[in-house]
Amino acid sequence: IPITFNSDVALMNFQSLYFSPENWNSWQTIQLYAPEDEYYVEDHFMDVGFGPIKSEDVFYTGRTNSLNVKYINNEQVGLWYTQDIQVYESGYTNNLFISLRSKPRDDVYVYVINPSPSDLIFSTTSLTFTPSNWDSSQWIQITAVDDTLLEYNEVFDIVIRTASNDRYYNNLEYISRIYIYDNDIPYIVIGGYTDTITEGNWQVVNIRLTGVPPTHDIHVSITSSEPSLCTISSGSSLTFTPANYTVDQSFTIQARAADNIDNLYNYNTDQNRCRVNITTTSTDSNYNGLSSYINIYIRDNVNAGIIFSPSSFYLYESQSTGTGITFTMRLRSLPTSPVKICIRSSNYCELGIESTGIQAPDGSCTSIAGIDTPYVVFDHTNWNTDKIIRIKPRHDWDYRSTPTETGNTCNPPYPDGVKSVQIRLYTYCPECNQFERLVYNKNNTEFVNGPSGNVNDDLDYFAFLTAPHNGDFANDSNLTGSHVIAKIDNYCTQQRPYGLSGIYRAFIADGTNRRACTNPPTCTSKTNWVLYSNKYYFRYEDNRLMFKTDGNSLFIMSDPDSFGIYGTTNIWTGITSTPHQWTDSSNNCNNWGDGTSFFSGSYGIPNTNTFNAISNDPATTTCNNALRVLCIRQ
């Protein structure tokens, strides 16, 4: 089934699926993945097309289907900018800060229109943001023209427009409001600050007075209306005299301490706004009762979540005998209560979660993840300490009769190629604060997809039987090779079934060019042998298991799942069964060069899981009989 998926923002791990009459009703998994980036793309639907199906079954061939998948972007498009600006005719300037909300695909030109050139001077009226500096604030310095007119307060709207070849950043328009205070009228002048403070940080704010000279001292009181968000840590009470009323003094705003996730991530909402009120008292009526305020927005310095590294993996089933690979996991922020994370493999027959170093399964994850799995618990003492999570690939052979964590056994061993596997995380924190619960308290709903990857079935090899041939391969003019074993290998090449790829060599010995065992009984030394150690060999016709090899590249005998799949068909082997040590047999049809009844050949009966599968010695057969050759994938 060909799969089509045309998208410039998402990926797919397979381009086709294959179903056979044996696995037609088994689910196969396709993974769609949207990589994290800094670009904005509007949410949209994408089509995954299946087909037209290619099959010799007329009821399937040509059929099509499709799946509609929604892509959801987590970036924003637009500008961050200072929305309220105050300047004073006394020459106290302020800045219009601007940055982009997401990474553009081309340069973005920002044009700022001076609403009243007779009242305001802009240091520049254009800024340029590139894909390299998009998230760095740039600013325009704004100065009020100091005139002698009694204008009182003036308010103007600054129009901000964009132009770009990036269509998302082209023709955007925003309004920033600017307040001009006349220095001929008593005012509180505030400046030198930005309107955002991150938790745990502080900001110094400058303040002075302007207007006609005062006749008496002016006392300034500075308070926070939301002390849970910010406080005035110094300068909450200031005094200006007639001699220094136009000279800056300062006070310090202290944001709340950094602790846990409070969801204070919006730029300007009531939830994270701290208002600082400024009032004056004086016996000079012109300066008594003046008031002003500034809004400071407190930003959260942490976000709830899980940091899992690395994010992907590629394993081979042969690594099932090793230590596997490790991942690290920790929380992004200090939790208010313990967070339990249950760790589950999406395919236990392919990949297991090791309990070493983490909490072993004890039943506490059953209600959360639906199965009994290992888990970790993060609290205020260890939330930022890495936990080591170990995963290990599994081979079908190892779990064909032993139940996995699910309580079920896996399918009988068979070559299953590359399988996609995912580490799934399930979180639970009913006692966390209301914001953390939105992230962690998923109960039996999967929190987030952990690392995903593939397990490659590298232990699987195919084998097939040739057509019958008498014992004379050396004199067969249809075969090529520098010696008789090479010619028998060539016979495997010629007999290889259509569509079966790879190099195949003959499971046969001649005592010189190919030997299964040259140093019995250990059999660690061989010559040009065709089997590999610790591998699984399958019949190509139906994927049924033939045999598994040991560390010396020899069959493991007496395995109940092995052999018995080729009926009573006999095969030439040239191996003796006495004393069952895989040594060369003298019965080899005169080095596989005679096809008469004068010589005999050693043969095996592959429908048994005893040594007779390799050699039926002392029974032999005359070389004029036609037996098959077992061909092994290399």
PDB file of N, CA, C and O in Angstrom, residues 484-518:
ATOM      1  N   VAL A 484      34.638 -26.841  -6.040  1.00  0.00           N
ATOM      2  CA  VAL A 484      33.322 -27.459  -6.061  1.00  0.00           C
ATOM      3  C   VAL A 484      32.347 -26.749  -5.123  1.00  0.00           C
ATOM      4  O   VAL A 484      31.155 -26.603  -5.452  1.00  0.00           O
ATOM      5  N   ILE A 485      32.828 -26.254  -3.939  1.00  0.00           N
ATOM      6  CA  ILE A 485      31.922 -25.544  -3.027  1.00  0.00           C
ATOM      7  C   ILE A 485      31.435 -24.254  -3.673  1.00  0.00           C
ATOM      8  O   ILE A 485      30.263 -23.868  -3.549  1.00  0.00           O
ATOM      9  N   ALA A 486      32.329 -23.562  -4.387  1.00  0.00           N
ATOM     10  CA  ALA A 486      31.916 -22.338  -5.080  1.00  0.00           C
ATOM     11  C   ALA A 486      30.853 -22.652  -6.126  1.00  0.00           C
ATOM     12  O   ALA A 486      29.942 -21.853  -6.365  1.00  0.00           O
ATOM     13  N   LYS A 487      30.962 -23.830  -6.776  1.00  0.00           N
ATOM     14  CA  LYS A 487      29.949 -24.212  -7.762  1.00  0.00           C
ATOM     15  C   LYS A 487      28.601 -24.506  -7.090  1.00  0.00           C
ATOM     16  O   LYS A 487      27.537 -24.157  -7.621  1.00  0.00           O
ATOM     17  N   ILE A 488      28.656 -25.145  -5.931  1.00  0.00           N
ATOM     18  CA  ILE A 488      27.387 -25.408  -5.223  1.00  0.00           C
ATOM     19  C   ILE A 488      26.773 -24.088  -4.749  1.00  0.00           C
ATOM     20  O   ILE A 488      25.547 -23.912  -4.781  1.00  0.00           O
ATOM     21  N   ASP A 489      27.630 -23.136  -4.332  1.00  0.00           N
ATOM     22  CA  ASP A 489      27.111 -21.809  -3.992  1.00  0.00           C
ATOM     23  C   ASP A 489      26.457 -21.174  -5.212  1.00  0.00           C
ATOM     24  O   ASP A 489      25.418 -20.502  -5.112  1.00  0.00           O
ATOM     25  N   ASN A 490      27.064 -21.368  -6.379  1.00  0.00           N
ATOM     26  CA  ASN A 490      26.494 -20.835  -7.614  1.00  0.00           C
ATOM     27  C   ASN A 490      25.139 -21.486  -7.915  1.00  0.00           C
ATOM     28  O   ASN A 490      24.232 -20.846  -8.451  1.00  0.00           O
ATOM     29  N   TYR A 491      25.009 -22.755  -7.537  1.00  0.00           N
ATOM     30  CA  TYR A 491      23.725 -23.436  -7.708  1.00  0.00           C
ATOM     31  C   TYR A 491      22.652 -22.755  -6.843  1.00  0.00           C
ATOM     32  O   TYR A 491      21.509 -22.568  -7.275  1.00  0.00           O
ATOM     33  N   CYS A 492      23.033 -22.342  -5.613  1.00  0.00           N
ATOM     34  CA  CYS A 492      22.092 -21.596  -4.772  1.00  0.00           C
ATOM     35  C   CYS A 492      21.686 -20.286  -5.448  1.00  0.00           C
ATOM     36  O   CYS A 492      20.510 -19.892  -5.427  1.00  0.00           O
ATOM     37  N   THR A 493      22.662 -19.597  -6.044  1.00  0.00           N
ATOM     38  CA  THR A 493      22.356 -18.334  -6.720  1.00  0.00           C
ATOM     39  C   THR A 493      21.368 -18.554  -7.857  1.00  0.00           C
ATOM     40  O   THR A 493      20.410 -17.784  -8.034  1.00  0.00           O
ATOM     41  N   GLN A 494      21.600 -19.627  -8.637  1.00  0.00           N
ATOM     42  CA  GLN A 494      20.693 -19.901  -9.758  1.00  0.00           C
ATOM     43  C   GLN A 494      19.302 -20.323  -9.292  1.00  0.00           C
ATOM     44  O   GLN A 494      18.303 -20.046  -9.971  1.00  0.00           O
ATOM     45  N   GLN A 495      19.243 -20.977  -8.162  1.00  0.00           N
ATOM     46  CA  GLN A 495      17.966 -21.500  -7.672  1.00  0.00           C
ATOM     47  C   GLN A 495      17.215 -20.509  -6.771  1.00  0.00           C
ATOM     48  O   GLN A 495      16.105 -20.792  -6.345  1.00  0.00           O
ATOM     49  N   ARG A 496      17.825 -19.379  -6.473  1.00  0.00           N
ATOM     50  CA  ARG A 496      17.200 -18.427  -5.562  1.00  0.00           C
ATOM     51  C   ARG A 496      15.827 -18.014  -6.090  1.00  0.00           C
ATOM     52  O   ARG A 496      15.687 -17.589  -7.233  1.00  0.00           O
ATOM     53  N   PRO A 497      14.781 -18.106  -5.269  1.00  0.00           N
ATOM     54  CA  PRO A 497      13.424 -17.772  -5.723  1.00  0.00           C
ATOM     55  C   PRO A 497      13.323 -16.317  -6.187  1.00  0.00           C
ATOM     56  O   PRO A 497      14.027 -15.436  -5.700  1.00  0.00           O
ATOM     57  N   TYR A 498      12.429 -16.098  -7.122  1.00  0.00           N
ATOM     58  CA  TYR A 498      12.217 -14.754  -7.674  1.00  0.00           C
ATOM     59  C   TYR A 498      11.755 -13.809  -6.560  1.00  0.00           C
ATOM     60  O   TYR A 498      10.872 -14.129  -5.773  1.00  0.00           O
ATOM     61  N   GLY A 499      12.376 -12.645  -6.508  1.00  0.00           N
ATOM     62  CA  GLY A 499      12.010 -11.649  -5.514  1.00  0.00           C
ATOM     63  C   GLY A 499      12.761 -11.768  -4.203  1.00  0.00           C
ATOM     64  O   GLY A 499      12.636 -10.893  -3.339  1.00  0.00           O
ATOM     65  N   LEU A 500      13.541 -12.820  -4.023  1.00  0.00           N
ATOM     66  CA  LEU A 500      14.310 -12.993  -2.790  1.00  0.00           C
ATOM     67  C   LEU A 500      15.688 -12.382  -3.001  1.00  0.00           C
ATOM     68  O   LEU A 500      16.452 -12.819  -3.855  1.00  0.00           O
ATOM     69  N   SER A 501      16.008 -11.352  -2.243  1.00  0.00           N
ATOM     70  CA  SER A 501      17.263 -10.640  -2.425  1.00  0.00           C
ATOM     71  C   SER A 501      18.347 -11.215  -1.522  1.00  0.00           C
ATOM     72  O   SER A 501      18.075 -12.005  -0.621  1.00  0.00           O
ATOM     73  N   GLY A 502      19.592 -10.805  -1.774  1.00  0.00           N
ATOM     74  CA  GLY A 502      20.704 -11.198  -0.929  1.00  0.00           C
ATOM     75  C   GLY A 502      21.550 -12.296  -1.528  1.00  0.00           C
ATOM     76  O   GLY A 502      21.235 -12.890  -2.569  1.00  0.00           O
ATOM     77  N   ILE A 503      22.669 -12.555  -0.860  1.00  0.00           N
ATOM     78  CA  ILE A 503      23.609 -13.590  -1.278  1.00  0.00           C
ATOM     79  C   ILE A 503      23.349 -14.845  -0.453  1.00  0.00           C
ATOM     80  O   ILE A 503      23.221 -14.791   0.779  1.00  0.00           O
ATOM     81  N   TYR A 504      23.286 -15.996  -1.116  1.00  0.00           N
ATOM     82  CA  TYR A 504      23.029 -17.261  -0.459  1.00  0.00           C
ATOM     83  C   TYR A 504      24.155 -18.241  -0.775  1.00  0.00           C
ATOM     84  O   TYR A 504      24.649 -18.301  -1.911  1.00  0.00           O
ATOM     85  N   ARG A 505      24.547 -18.990   0.256  1.00  0.00           N
ATOM     86  CA  ARG A 505      25.576 -20.008   0.075  1.00  0.00           C
ATOM     87  C   ARG A 505      25.066 -21.339   0.611  1.00  0.00           C
ATOM     88  O   ARG A 505      24.151 -21.392   1.434  1.00  0.00           O
ATOM     89  N   ALA A 506      25.715 -22.417   0.169  1.00  0.00           N
ATOM     90  CA  ALA A 506      25.208 -23.765   0.426  1.00  0.00           C
ATOM     91  C   ALA A 506      25.626 -24.272   1.797  1.00  0.00           C
ATOM     92  O   ALA A 506      26.791 -24.137   2.194  1.00  0.00           O
ATOM     93  N   PHE A 507      24.670 -24.860   2.498  1.00  0.00           N
ATOM     94  CA  PHE A 507      24.925 -25.536   3.761  1.00  0.00           C
ATOM     95  C   PHE A 507      25.453 -26.938   3.429  1.00  0.00           C
ATOM     96  O   PHE A 507      24.711 -27.928   3.415  1.00  0.00           O
ATOM     97  N   ILE A 508      26.756 -27.013   3.150  1.00  0.00           N
ATOM     98  CA  ILE A 508      27.357 -28.265   2.706  1.00  0.00           C
ATOM     99  C   ILE A 508      28.854 -28.180   2.955  1.00  0.00           C
ATOM    100  O   ILE A 508      29.441 -27.094   2.923  1.00  0.00           O
ATOM    101  N   ALA A 509      29.484 -29.300   3.290  1.00  0.00           N
ATOM    102  CA  ALA A 509      30.917 -29.331   3.578  1.00  0.00           C
ATOM    103  C   ALA A 509      31.602 -30.329   2.652  1.00  0.00           C
ATOM    104  O   ALA A 509      30.997 -31.310   2.188  1.00  0.00           O
ATOM    105  N   ASP A 510      32.895 -30.050   2.372  1.00  0.00           N
ATOM    106  CA  ASP A 510      33.685 -30.985   1.568  1.00  0.00           C
ATOM    107  C   ASP A 510      35.003 -31.355   2.240  1.00  0.00           C
ATOM    108  O   ASP A 510      35.826 -32.043   1.655  1.00  0.00           O
ATOM    109  N   GLY A 511      35.247 -30.872   3.459  1.00  0.00           N
ATOM    110  CA  GLY A 511      36.464 -31.198   4.174  1.00  0.00           C
ATOM    111  C   GLY A 511      37.657 -30.347   3.812  1.00  0.00           C
ATOM    112  O   GLY A 511      38.714 -30.439   4.444  1.00  0.00           O
ATOM    113  N   THR A 512      37.505 -29.486   2.807  1.00  0.00           N
ATOM    114  CA  THR A 512      38.629 -28.630   2.383  1.00  0.00           C
ATOM    115  C   THR A 512      38.198 -27.183   2.242  1.00  0.00           C
ATOM    116  O   THR A 512      38.699 -26.286   2.919  1.00  0.00           O
ATOM    117  N   ASN A 513      37.235 -26.947   1.361  1.00  0.00           N
ATOM    118  CA  ASN A 513      36.820 -25.583   1.049  1.00  0.00           C
ATOM    119  C   ASN A 513      35.746 -25.055   1.995  1.00  0.00           C
ATOM    120  O   ASN A 513      35.567 -23.845   2.106  1.00  0.00           O
ATOM    121  N   ARG A 514      35.046 -25.946   2.643  1.00  0.00           N
ATOM    122  CA  ARG A 514      34.041 -25.532   3.626  1.00  0.00           C
ATOM    123  C   ARG A 514      33.959 -26.591   4.715  1.00  0.00           C
ATOM    124  O   ARG A 514      33.714 -27.779   4.431  1.00  0.00           O
ATOM    125  N   ARG A 515      34.160 -26.148   5.951  1.00  0.00           N
ATOM    126  CA  ARG A 515      34.139 -27.075   7.070  1.00  0.00           C
ATOM    127  C   ARG A 515      33.399 -26.416   8.238  1.00  0.00           C
ATOM    128  O   ARG A 515      33.666 -25.269   8.583  1.00  0.00           O
ATOM    129  N   ALA A 516      32.474 -27.159   8.857  1.00  0.00           N
ATOM    130  CA  ALA A 516      31.721 -26.624   9.997  1.00  0.00           C
ATOM    131  C   ALA A 516      32.518 -26.719  11.290  1.00  0.00           C
ATOM    132  O   ALA A 516      32.299 -25.929  12.206  1.00  0.00           O
ATOM    133  N   CYS A 517      33.466 -27.671  11.369  1.00  0.00           N
ATOM    134  CA  CYS A 517      34.194 -27.879  12.620  1.00  0.00           C
ATOM    135  C   CYS A 517      35.545 -28.508  12.298  1.00  0.00           C
ATOM    136  O   CYS A 517      35.606 -29.630  11.789  1.00  0.00           O
ATOM    137  N   THR A 518      36.612 -27.767  12.610  1.00  0.00           N
ATOM    138  CA  THR A 518      37.958 -28.301  12.380  1.00  0.00           C
ATOM    139  C   THR A 518      38.663 -28.669  13.674  1.00  0.00           C
ATOM    140  O   THR A 518      39.763 -29.204  13.634  1.00  0.00           O
TER     141      THR A 518
END
